[in-house]
Short mmCIF file of C-alpha atoms in Angstrom, two decimals:
data_model
loop_
_atom_site.label_atom_id
_atom_site.label_comp_id
_atom_site.label_asym_id
_atom_site.label_seq_id
_atom_site.Cartn_x
_atom_site.Cartn_y
_atom_site.Cartn_z
CA MET A 131 44.52 33.71 25.68
CA ARG A 132 46.17 30.79 23.92
CA THR A 133 44.56 28.28 26.45
CA ALA A 134 41.13 29.91 25.77
CA ILE A 135 41.69 29.61 21.99
CA SER A 136 42.97 25.97 22.28
CA VAL A 137 39.85 24.98 24.35
CA PHE A 138 37.54 26.72 21.88
CA LEU A 139 39.19 24.87 18.94
CA ILE A 140 38.93 21.55 20.76
CA LEU A 141 35.31 22.03 21.54
CA PHE A 142 34.63 23.29 18.07
CA SER A 143 36.31 20.18 16.59
CA LEU A 144 34.46 17.85 18.92
CA ASN A 145 31.15 19.47 17.98
CA CYS A 146 31.93 19.09 14.29
CA LEU A 147 32.79 15.48 14.84
CA LEU A 148 29.56 14.76 16.67
CA ILE A 149 27.60 16.45 13.91
CA ALA A 150 29.50 14.49 11.20
CA GLU A 151 28.97 11.15 12.87
CA GLU A 152 25.30 10.84 11.79
CA ILE A 153 24.65 11.10 8.08
CA SER A 154 21.87 10.42 5.46
CA LEU A 155 22.38 8.66 2.23
CA PRO A 156 20.84 9.69 -1.07
CA ILE A 157 18.43 7.46 -2.94
CA THR A 158 20.31 5.93 -5.93
CA LYS A 159 17.97 3.17 -7.17
CA VAL A 160 14.14 2.56 -7.19
CA VAL A 161 12.52 -0.61 -8.38
CA LEU A 162 8.65 -0.32 -8.77
CA TYR A 163 6.54 -3.53 -8.60
CA LYS A 164 3.12 -4.34 -9.66
CA HIS A 165 1.71 -5.53 -6.33
CA GLY A 166 2.11 -2.31 -4.33
CA VAL A 167 5.73 -2.16 -3.15
CA VAL A 168 8.92 -0.42 -4.13
CA TYR A 169 12.51 -1.38 -3.44
CA VAL A 170 14.60 1.57 -2.38
CA GLU A 171 18.35 1.55 -2.48
CA ARG A 172 20.57 4.20 -0.89
CA LYS A 173 24.33 4.42 -1.50
CA GLY A 174 26.95 6.87 -0.28
CA ASP A 175 30.39 7.38 1.21
CA ILE A 176 31.07 7.09 5.04
CA SER A 177 34.24 7.57 7.01
CA GLU A 178 35.22 5.54 9.95
CA SER A 179 32.44 4.72 12.50
CA GLN A 180 29.69 7.00 11.25
CA THR A 181 25.94 6.40 11.84
CA VAL A 182 23.51 6.30 8.84
CA SER A 183 20.10 7.80 9.68
CA LEU A 184 16.87 6.93 7.77
CA SER A 185 13.80 9.11 8.29
CA LEU A 186 10.82 6.83 7.85
CA LYS A 187 7.05 7.07 8.37
CA GLU A 188 5.76 4.83 11.13
CA SER A 189 3.51 3.11 8.61
CA GLN A 190 6.72 2.06 6.77
CA MET A 191 8.61 0.70 9.82
CA SER A 192 7.25 -2.87 9.71
CA ASP A 193 8.10 -3.25 6.01
CA VAL A 194 11.58 -1.84 6.53
CA LEU A 195 12.22 -4.08 9.61
CA LYS A 196 11.06 -7.05 7.45
CA SER A 197 13.23 -6.22 4.34
CA LEU A 198 16.28 -4.04 5.47
CA ILE A 199 19.65 -4.97 4.00
CA ALA A 200 22.88 -3.19 4.96
CA ILE A 201 26.20 -3.80 3.14
CA ASP A 202 29.55 -2.41 4.38
CA ILE A 203 32.16 -4.51 2.64
CA ASP A 204 35.22 -2.64 4.12
CA GLY A 205 33.67 -2.10 7.54
CA GLU A 206 31.13 -3.65 9.92
CA ILE A 207 27.38 -3.18 10.53
CA LEU A 208 26.87 -3.14 14.28
CA GLU A 209 23.16 -2.63 14.81
CA ALA A 210 20.10 -0.77 13.78
CA GLU A 211 18.25 1.26 16.42
CA TYR A 212 14.87 3.02 16.42
CA SER A 213 12.46 4.46 18.83
CA SER A 214 9.36 2.49 19.83
CA ARG A 215 6.24 3.24 21.87
CA LYS A 216 3.45 1.38 23.45
CA PRO A 217 0.32 0.64 21.49
CA ILE A 218 -2.31 3.23 22.05
CA ALA A 219 -4.51 0.77 23.96
CA GLU A 220 -1.66 0.11 26.42
CA MET A 221 -0.90 3.85 26.82
CA LEU A 222 -4.50 4.51 27.91
CA GLU A 223 -4.72 1.69 30.39
CA ASP A 224 -3.72 4.08 33.26
CA PHE A 225 -6.91 6.14 32.78
CA SER A 226 -10.24 5.27 34.37
CA VAL A 227 -12.05 6.12 31.12
CA ASN A 228 -11.46 4.30 27.93
CA LEU A 229 -11.51 6.59 24.90
CA GLY A 230 -10.65 5.56 21.39
CA VAL A 231 -10.89 6.75 17.81
CA ASN A 232 -14.58 6.01 17.61
CA SER A 233 -15.51 7.27 20.98
CA ASN A 234 -18.34 9.75 21.58
CA VAL A 235 -20.18 11.40 24.39
CA VAL A 236 -22.62 8.41 24.85
CA SER A 237 -19.72 5.93 25.23
CA LEU A 238 -18.08 8.24 27.72
CA LEU A 239 -21.21 8.65 29.82
CA HIS A 240 -21.57 4.90 29.91
CA GLN A 241 -18.22 4.69 31.75
CA ILE A 242 -18.77 7.28 34.43
CA PRO A 243 -21.94 6.37 36.34
CA GLY A 244 -22.08 8.25 39.61
CA ALA A 245 -20.02 11.17 38.33
CA PRO A 246 -21.27 14.66 39.48
CA ILE A 247 -22.54 16.52 36.39
CA GLN A 248 -24.34 19.74 35.47
CA ILE A 249 -26.82 19.89 32.58
CA GLN A 250 -28.73 22.73 30.93
CA THR A 251 -31.96 22.07 29.15
CA GLY A 252 -33.40 25.65 29.26
CA PRO A 253 -32.66 28.68 31.42
CA ASP A 254 -31.98 26.48 34.46
CA ASN A 255 -28.87 24.63 35.30
CA ILE A 256 -29.47 21.18 37.06
CA LYS A 257 -26.83 19.43 39.07
CA GLY A 258 -26.83 15.93 40.16
CA ALA A 259 -25.10 12.47 39.96
CA LEU A 260 -25.16 10.56 36.67
CA ILE A 261 -27.13 7.35 36.86
CA GLY A 262 -26.70 6.23 33.24
CA ILE A 263 -27.95 6.63 29.73
CA ARG A 264 -30.50 4.33 28.03
CA LYS A 265 -32.51 3.92 24.92
CA ARG A 266 -36.24 4.52 24.73
CA LYS A 267 -38.40 3.64 21.75
CA THR A 268 -41.40 5.86 21.02
CA TYR A 269 -43.71 6.52 18.15
CA HIS A 270 -43.39 9.80 16.15
CA ASP A 271 -45.85 10.44 13.35
CA LYS A 272 -46.72 6.73 13.37
CA PHE A 273 -43.13 5.80 12.95
CA LEU A 274 -41.16 3.94 15.58
CA ALA A 275 -38.22 6.07 16.76
CA GLU A 276 -35.35 5.47 19.19
CA GLN A 277 -34.28 8.21 21.61
CA LEU A 278 -31.47 8.40 24.19
CA VAL A 279 -32.51 9.30 27.73
CA LEU A 280 -30.20 10.60 30.43
CA ASP A 281 -31.01 9.62 34.03
CA ILE A 282 -29.65 11.58 37.04
CA LEU A 283 -30.23 11.90 40.81
CA ASP A 284 -30.50 15.68 41.37
CA GLU A 285 -29.36 17.55 44.42
CA THR A 286 -32.77 17.31 46.13
CA GLY A 287 -32.70 13.46 45.92
CA ASN A 288 -35.18 13.20 42.99
CA PHE A 289 -34.70 10.84 40.07
CA ARG A 290 -35.01 12.81 36.75
CA SER A 291 -34.84 11.95 33.12
CA PHE A 292 -33.91 14.07 30.14
CA LEU A 293 -33.82 13.46 26.38
CA LEU A 294 -30.25 13.76 25.31
CA ASP A 295 -31.32 15.90 22.27
CA ASP A 296 -32.89 18.46 24.67
CA ILE A 297 -29.72 18.97 26.58
CA LYS A 298 -27.97 22.11 25.46
CA ASN A 299 -24.89 21.77 27.70
CA LEU A 300 -23.42 18.95 29.86
CA ARG A 301 -20.50 19.52 32.20
CA ILE A 302 -18.57 17.18 34.50
CA THR A 303 -18.25 19.13 37.73
CA ASP A 304 -15.59 16.90 39.36
CA PRO A 305 -12.27 18.68 38.40
CA GLN A 306 -10.13 15.55 38.88
CA LEU A 307 -12.41 13.53 36.43
CA ARG A 308 -12.62 16.39 34.00
CA ASN A 309 -8.85 16.78 33.82
CA GLU A 310 -8.43 13.04 33.36
CA VAL A 311 -10.74 13.08 30.29
CA SER A 312 -8.87 16.06 29.00
CA GLU A 313 -5.45 14.39 29.54
CA CYS A 314 -6.72 11.20 27.87
CA LEU A 315 -7.92 13.12 24.73
CA ASN A 316 -4.67 14.98 24.61
CA ARG A 317 -2.63 11.80 24.63
CA ILE A 318 -4.65 10.32 21.80
CA TYR A 319 -4.06 13.48 19.88
CA GLU A 320 -0.29 13.47 20.38
CA TYR A 321 -0.17 9.84 19.53
CA GLY A 322 -1.77 10.47 16.15
CA LYS A 323 0.43 13.49 15.39
CA LYS A 324 3.70 11.49 15.57
CA ASP A 325 4.29 9.81 12.20
CA VAL A 326 8.14 9.99 11.71
CA ASN A 327 10.75 7.68 13.12
CA ASN A 328 14.54 7.71 12.69
CA LEU A 329 16.20 4.34 12.02
CA ARG A 330 19.87 4.66 12.92
CA ILE A 331 22.34 2.15 11.57
CA PHE A 332 25.64 2.03 13.41
CA THR A 333 28.85 1.15 11.54
CA LYS A 334 32.40 0.48 12.49
CA GLY A 335 35.49 1.05 10.31
CA ASN A 336 38.80 2.79 10.12
CA LYS A 337 38.79 4.37 6.55
CA SER A 338 36.50 6.03 3.99
CA ARG A 339 34.35 3.57 2.12
CA GLN A 340 30.94 3.08 0.47
CA ILE A 341 27.85 1.64 2.15
CA LEU A 342 24.62 0.37 0.62
CA ILE A 343 21.21 0.38 2.40
CA GLY A 344 18.13 -1.23 0.82
CA TYR A 345 14.56 -1.91 1.91
CA VAL A 346 11.05 -2.42 0.61
CA VAL A 347 7.99 -0.25 1.48
CA GLU A 348 4.49 0.30 0.27
CA SER A 349 4.12 2.26 -3.02
CA PRO A 350 1.55 2.96 -5.76
CA VAL A 351 1.68 0.22 -8.51
CA TRP A 352 3.20 1.35 -11.81
CA LYS A 353 0.89 1.55 -14.79
CA THR A 354 1.37 1.06 -18.53
CA SER A 355 -0.23 2.48 -21.66
CA TYR A 356 0.43 1.75 -25.31
CA ARG A 357 0.16 3.30 -28.81
CA ILE A 358 -0.47 1.27 -32.00
CA VAL A 359 -0.16 2.92 -35.39
CA PHE A 360 -1.48 1.19 -38.48
CA SER A 361 0.12 2.47 -41.77
CA ASP A 362 -0.32 1.38 -45.37
CA ASN A 363 2.09 -1.22 -46.52
CA LYS A 364 3.96 -1.13 -43.15
CA LYS A 365 3.93 -3.30 -40.00
CA PRO A 366 2.09 -1.65 -37.10
CA PHE A 367 4.27 0.58 -35.03
CA PHE A 368 4.13 -0.21 -31.24
CA GLU A 369 5.15 2.14 -28.44
CA GLY A 370 4.93 1.46 -24.67
CA TRP A 371 4.98 3.88 -21.77
CA ALA A 372 5.25 3.34 -17.99
CA ILE A 373 3.82 5.63 -15.39
CA ALA A 374 5.65 6.10 -12.08
CA ASP A 375 4.21 7.93 -9.04
CA ASN A 376 6.51 9.30 -6.46
CA LEU A 377 4.55 9.74 -3.26
CA SER A 378 7.38 8.75 -1.00
CA GLY A 379 7.92 12.08 0.67
CA GLU A 380 11.30 12.45 -0.81
CA ASP A 381 12.67 13.65 -4.14
CA TRP A 382 14.17 11.02 -6.59
CA LYS A 383 17.13 12.82 -8.05
CA ASN A 384 19.25 11.11 -10.84
CA ILE A 385 18.21 7.63 -9.73
CA SER A 386 18.40 4.26 -11.58
CA LEU A 387 14.66 3.39 -12.22
CA SER A 388 13.20 0.00 -13.14
CA PHE A 389 9.77 -1.41 -13.59
CA VAL A 390 9.14 -5.12 -12.78
CA SER A 391 6.12 -7.04 -14.03
CA GLY A 392 5.03 -10.16 -12.26
CA MET A 393 3.41 -10.87 -8.86
CA PRO A 394 5.86 -11.93 -6.12
CA VAL A 395 4.39 -12.77 -2.74
CA SER A 396 4.22 -9.69 -0.42
CA PHE A 397 2.29 -9.22 2.83
CA VAL A 398 1.99 -6.88 5.80
CA TYR A 399 3.61 -8.19 8.98
CA ASP A 400 3.68 -5.86 12.05
CA LEU A 401 7.19 -5.97 13.42
CA TYR A 402 7.14 -2.40 14.76
CA THR A 403 4.39 -2.39 17.35
CA PRO A 404 5.55 -3.86 20.64
CA VAL A 405 3.54 -6.94 21.55
CA TYR A 406 2.31 -7.82 25.03
CA ARG A 407 1.36 -11.33 25.75
CA GLU A 408 -1.66 -11.89 28.03
CA ARG A 409 -0.67 -13.79 31.11
CA PRO A 410 -3.00 -15.87 33.41
CA SER A 411 -4.28 -14.17 36.46
CA ILE A 412 -3.69 -15.99 39.69
CA LYS A 413 -5.71 -15.01 42.73
CA VAL A 414 -3.91 -14.40 45.94
CA GLU A 415 -4.48 -17.29 48.33
CA GLN A 416 -5.91 -16.30 51.64
CA GLU A 417 -4.24 -18.00 54.64
CA LEU A 418 -6.61 -19.76 56.99
CA SER A 419 -6.40 -19.54 60.73
CA ALA A 420 -4.03 -21.91 62.38
CA VAL A 421 -5.41 -25.27 63.32
CA PRO A 422 -3.89 -28.20 65.14
CA MET A 423 -1.60 -30.32 62.94
CA GLN A 424 -2.67 -33.91 62.20
CA ALA A 425 -0.41 -36.60 60.66
CA GLU A 426 -1.47 -37.48 57.13
CA GLU A 427 -0.07 -39.62 54.28
CA ALA A 428 2.50 -37.57 52.31
CA PHE A 429 2.39 -37.19 48.56
CA LEU A 430 5.40 -36.58 46.32
CA PHE A 431 4.82 -34.87 43.06
CA ASP A 432 7.49 -35.15 40.37
CA MET A 433 7.28 -31.94 38.25
CA GLY A 434 9.24 -33.22 35.30
CA GLU A 435 10.14 -30.90 32.36
CA ALA A 436 7.81 -30.85 29.48
CA PRO A 437 9.37 -32.23 26.32
CA ALA A 438 10.78 -29.54 24.13
CA MET A 439 8.79 -28.69 21.04
CA GLY A 440 10.77 -28.42 17.78
CA MET A 441 10.32 -27.67 14.15
CA VAL A 442 12.19 -29.47 11.42
CA SER A 443 12.50 -27.98 8.03
CA GLU A 444 13.98 -29.47 4.90
CA THR A 445 16.11 -27.09 2.82
CA ARG A 446 15.67 -27.46 -0.95
CA LYS A 447 18.53 -26.56 -3.06
CA THR A 448 17.60 -24.75 -6.34
CA LYS A 449 19.74 -23.87 -9.21
CA PRO A 450 20.14 -20.08 -9.73
CA ARG A 451 18.35 -18.76 -12.70
CA ALA A 452 20.26 -16.93 -15.40
CA MET A 453 19.40 -13.37 -16.01
CA PRO A 454 20.11 -12.66 -19.61
CA LYS A 455 20.61 -9.01 -20.39
CA SER A 456 19.54 -7.66 -23.77
CA ALA A 457 19.74 -4.07 -24.76
CA PHE A 458 16.77 -3.30 -27.07
CA PHE A 459 15.64 -0.41 -29.19
CA SER A 460 13.87 -0.04 -32.46
CA LYS A 461 13.76 2.46 -35.26
CA GLY A 462 9.91 2.75 -34.98
CA LEU A 463 8.53 5.62 -36.99
CA ASP A 464 11.04 7.68 -39.03
CA GLN A 465 10.76 10.53 -36.55
CA SER A 466 10.76 8.48 -33.34
CA LYS A 467 13.68 8.46 -30.95
CA LYS A 468 15.63 5.33 -29.73
CA ILE A 469 14.39 4.06 -26.41
CA LYS A 470 17.27 3.33 -24.03
CA THR A 471 15.57 0.63 -21.98
CA ILE A 472 17.15 -2.64 -20.79
CA ALA A 473 14.79 -5.54 -20.50
CA GLN A 474 15.73 -8.77 -18.73
CA ALA A 475 13.99 -11.82 -17.43
CA SER A 476 14.47 -12.93 -13.85
CA GLY A 477 12.61 -16.18 -13.00
CA GLU A 478 8.89 -15.42 -13.25
CA LEU A 479 9.49 -11.62 -13.29
CA PHE A 480 10.38 -9.27 -16.12
CA GLU A 481 12.23 -6.04 -15.55
CA TYR A 482 12.33 -2.76 -17.61
CA LYS A 483 15.29 -0.71 -16.62
CA VAL A 484 15.42 2.78 -17.86
CA GLY A 485 18.84 3.29 -19.64
CA SER A 486 19.52 6.80 -18.33
CA SER A 487 19.24 8.45 -14.83
CA VAL A 488 15.72 9.72 -13.91
CA SER A 489 14.53 12.55 -11.66
CA ILE A 490 11.05 12.61 -10.18
CA MET A 491 10.21 15.15 -7.49
CA ASN A 492 8.05 14.27 -4.52
CA ASN A 493 4.28 14.26 -5.17
CA HIS A 494 5.01 14.20 -8.93
CA SER A 495 4.52 11.44 -11.54
CA ALA A 496 6.38 10.69 -14.73
CA LEU A 497 5.47 9.01 -18.07
CA LEU A 498 8.57 7.13 -19.34
CA PRO A 499 8.96 5.28 -22.64
CA ILE A 500 9.97 1.60 -22.22
CA THR A 501 9.60 0.12 -25.73
CA ALA A 502 9.17 1.29 -29.32
CA GLY A 503 9.30 -0.57 -32.70
CA GLU A 504 7.41 -2.62 -35.17
CA ILE A 505 5.14 -5.48 -34.15
CA ASP A 506 3.29 -8.19 -36.07
CA GLY A 507 -0.39 -7.41 -36.52
CA LYS A 508 -3.15 -6.66 -38.92
CA PRO A 509 -6.59 -5.03 -38.84
CA VAL A 510 -9.63 -7.31 -39.13
CA SER A 511 -13.38 -6.98 -38.71
CA PHE A 512 -15.34 -9.00 -36.23
CA TYR A 513 -19.19 -9.31 -36.18
CA ASN A 514 -21.22 -10.34 -33.15
CA GLU A 515 -24.92 -9.99 -33.47
CA GLU A 516 -25.54 -9.95 -29.74
CA ASN A 517 -23.15 -7.07 -29.20
CA ARG A 518 -23.91 -4.97 -32.33
CA HIS A 519 -26.73 -5.88 -34.62
CA ASN A 520 -26.06 -3.68 -37.58
CA ASN A 521 -22.29 -3.26 -37.74
CA PRO A 522 -19.07 -5.22 -37.22
CA PHE A 523 -16.19 -4.17 -34.91
CA SER A 524 -12.90 -2.80 -36.17
CA CYS A 525 -10.34 -5.16 -34.51
CA MET A 526 -6.75 -6.25 -34.76
CA TRP A 527 -4.71 -9.34 -34.46
CA LEU A 528 -1.48 -8.74 -32.55
CA LYS A 529 1.46 -10.95 -32.00
CA ASN A 530 4.04 -9.96 -29.32
CA THR A 531 7.25 -9.93 -31.39
CA THR A 532 8.96 -7.35 -29.16
CA GLY A 533 10.81 -10.06 -27.19
CA LEU A 534 9.47 -8.45 -24.02
CA THR A 535 6.78 -9.32 -21.53
CA LEU A 536 4.10 -6.65 -22.20
CA GLU A 537 2.16 -5.74 -19.02
CA GLY A 538 -1.57 -5.30 -19.43
CA GLY A 539 -2.73 -1.80 -19.99
CA ALA A 540 -4.78 0.66 -22.14
CA ALA A 541 -3.87 1.16 -25.75
CA THR A 542 -4.74 3.89 -28.10
CA ILE A 543 -4.98 2.98 -31.90
CA TYR A 544 -4.12 5.29 -34.81
CA GLU A 545 -4.78 4.60 -38.49
CA ASN A 546 -2.68 6.54 -40.93
CA ASP A 547 -1.98 9.29 -38.31
CA THR A 548 -5.66 9.52 -37.33
CA TYR A 549 -7.09 8.56 -33.93
CA ALA A 550 -9.11 5.42 -34.48
CA GLY A 551 -10.14 4.20 -31.04
CA GLU A 552 -9.05 2.59 -27.82
CA ALA A 553 -8.51 -0.92 -26.53
CA VAL A 554 -7.27 -2.85 -23.47
CA LEU A 555 -4.44 -5.21 -23.87
CA LYS A 556 -3.99 -8.25 -21.57
CA THR A 557 -0.46 -9.21 -20.34
CA LEU A 558 1.39 -10.77 -23.23
CA LYS A 559 4.43 -13.00 -23.05
CA PRO A 560 6.90 -13.02 -25.91
CA GLY A 561 5.22 -14.81 -29.00
CA GLU A 562 1.72 -14.59 -27.59
CA LYS A 563 -1.15 -13.40 -29.68
CA THR A 564 -4.21 -11.40 -28.79
CA PHE A 565 -7.39 -10.13 -30.42
CA VAL A 566 -8.75 -6.75 -29.46
CA SER A 567 -11.54 -4.52 -30.71
CA TYR A 568 -11.20 -0.70 -30.72
CA ALA A 569 -14.15 0.82 -32.75
CA VAL A 570 -17.46 0.20 -34.40
CA ASP A 571 -17.11 0.03 -38.22
CA LEU A 572 -20.02 2.18 -39.33
CA GLY A 573 -18.92 1.85 -42.98
CA VAL A 574 -20.25 -1.71 -43.11
CA LEU A 575 -23.98 -2.52 -42.73
CA VAL A 576 -24.95 -6.05 -41.74
CA GLU A 577 -28.32 -7.55 -42.50
CA THR A 578 -29.27 -10.95 -41.10
CA SER A 579 -32.22 -13.20 -41.94
CA ARG A 580 -33.37 -16.51 -40.49
CA GLY A 581 -34.15 -19.62 -42.54
CA SER A 582 -32.43 -22.14 -44.71
CA LYS A 583 -32.50 -23.26 -48.34
CA ARG A 584 -30.75 -26.24 -49.90
CA LYS A 585 -28.87 -25.41 -53.15
CA ASP A 586 -26.28 -27.26 -55.14
CA THR A 587 -22.91 -25.49 -54.86
CA HIS A 588 -21.27 -24.73 -58.13
CA MET A 589 -17.97 -23.09 -57.01
CA ILE A 590 -16.26 -21.95 -53.88
CA LYS A 591 -13.48 -19.30 -53.64
CA ILE A 592 -11.51 -18.16 -50.65
CA VAL A 593 -9.43 -15.12 -51.37
CA ASN A 594 -7.69 -13.09 -48.54
CA GLY A 595 -9.94 -14.59 -45.91
CA LEU A 596 -13.21 -13.83 -47.90
CA PHE A 597 -15.38 -16.90 -48.47
CA ARG A 598 -17.62 -16.95 -51.67
CA ALA A 599 -20.05 -19.58 -52.72
CA TYR A 600 -21.57 -19.82 -56.10
CA TYR A 601 -24.86 -21.62 -56.74
CA LYS A 602 -26.75 -22.68 -59.98
CA LYS A 603 -30.43 -21.93 -60.40
#
């Protein structure tokens, strides 16, 4: 009994060990970019030589293979392994028929001339061998129409033609060919169903430690929207929001979330699909019949090695850019809350990092505040006769005094707690100014007249941007 219990405990321990060897790491950091990618970072504890498994869509594999980083400071990263498969075109090479995504009955019939078929155009079933399918032009109600015609050699040896639209049923009677078409379609279907791949990262170590895995994959771009409130005797209040969409297939729970403005270079490079190189086809030489040997002058060919081709690149050393960190928040309106967002410049990019942890479930989106406070600006009127003949536009001059790079986006304007209109802001660097219109000022009527008169000016006054000229009669 003891022996049986001991064996059971050993097997149970080995089973638990095998199960514990492969683990998944939670997402701890997400950085969204404006050009359609997201940096995902996973971090967690591992013990000894455990394997980290990532469940990825096949559409993500090339991006992950291009950008994967794995850091195990107190251990060693051995390798990353994933399953691969032939391209669909290579998988279908074994079939005598070539079916693809855009295949149809006509393209199939073009590939099987001579195949025994059975067609039904009415009450009778007609058997024969397929000759082919062709196009025929004919006039129908004085309009030129194009019809498809199926030609066969029937069992009696007669050539017969049928309009494809008149055929109610068409069957391949050769069971071997019919099964091959069915198997080809089934393989295409199974290929399209598989969309998940496991990437396994093997580690080596002798103690418990932390490991970090990071990669870049495709993602929806993050978006911005703003609120601008004009109040009497106060600077405009400015509030910015960022919209994040989680369509990753996985929940983001208590993560560090950042939004990066700018446009780093990014591209799609297929590293996942196996590549087959086309090789030259050499015909088999046919040996001639033996003939009497004759002495001829000998030739010696020196097949020297071709010179090696190389690529020389010059490495340019650049000084690392500083990344100043500045915690910012503003009082804003009296009832507004402080925005805990850290903004920092990094080269040509600008990052908004949400100060607290964020949770966004899969297939959900979130609207997160990134800035709030006063901004320099004032309302003005702008008249353009071509755009609006009778009224000027209500506009505003804005100067970006937030110290942040404001990504372009929609803005809603309020005047004294009343909705006043909407505008679109362009991307603004710190200190930049912009001029935007948000409504038609119906309270002002403009009349224009053509012509000119010469008068002597008596006095000119300019007060608060208003120009007045006085003339003597």
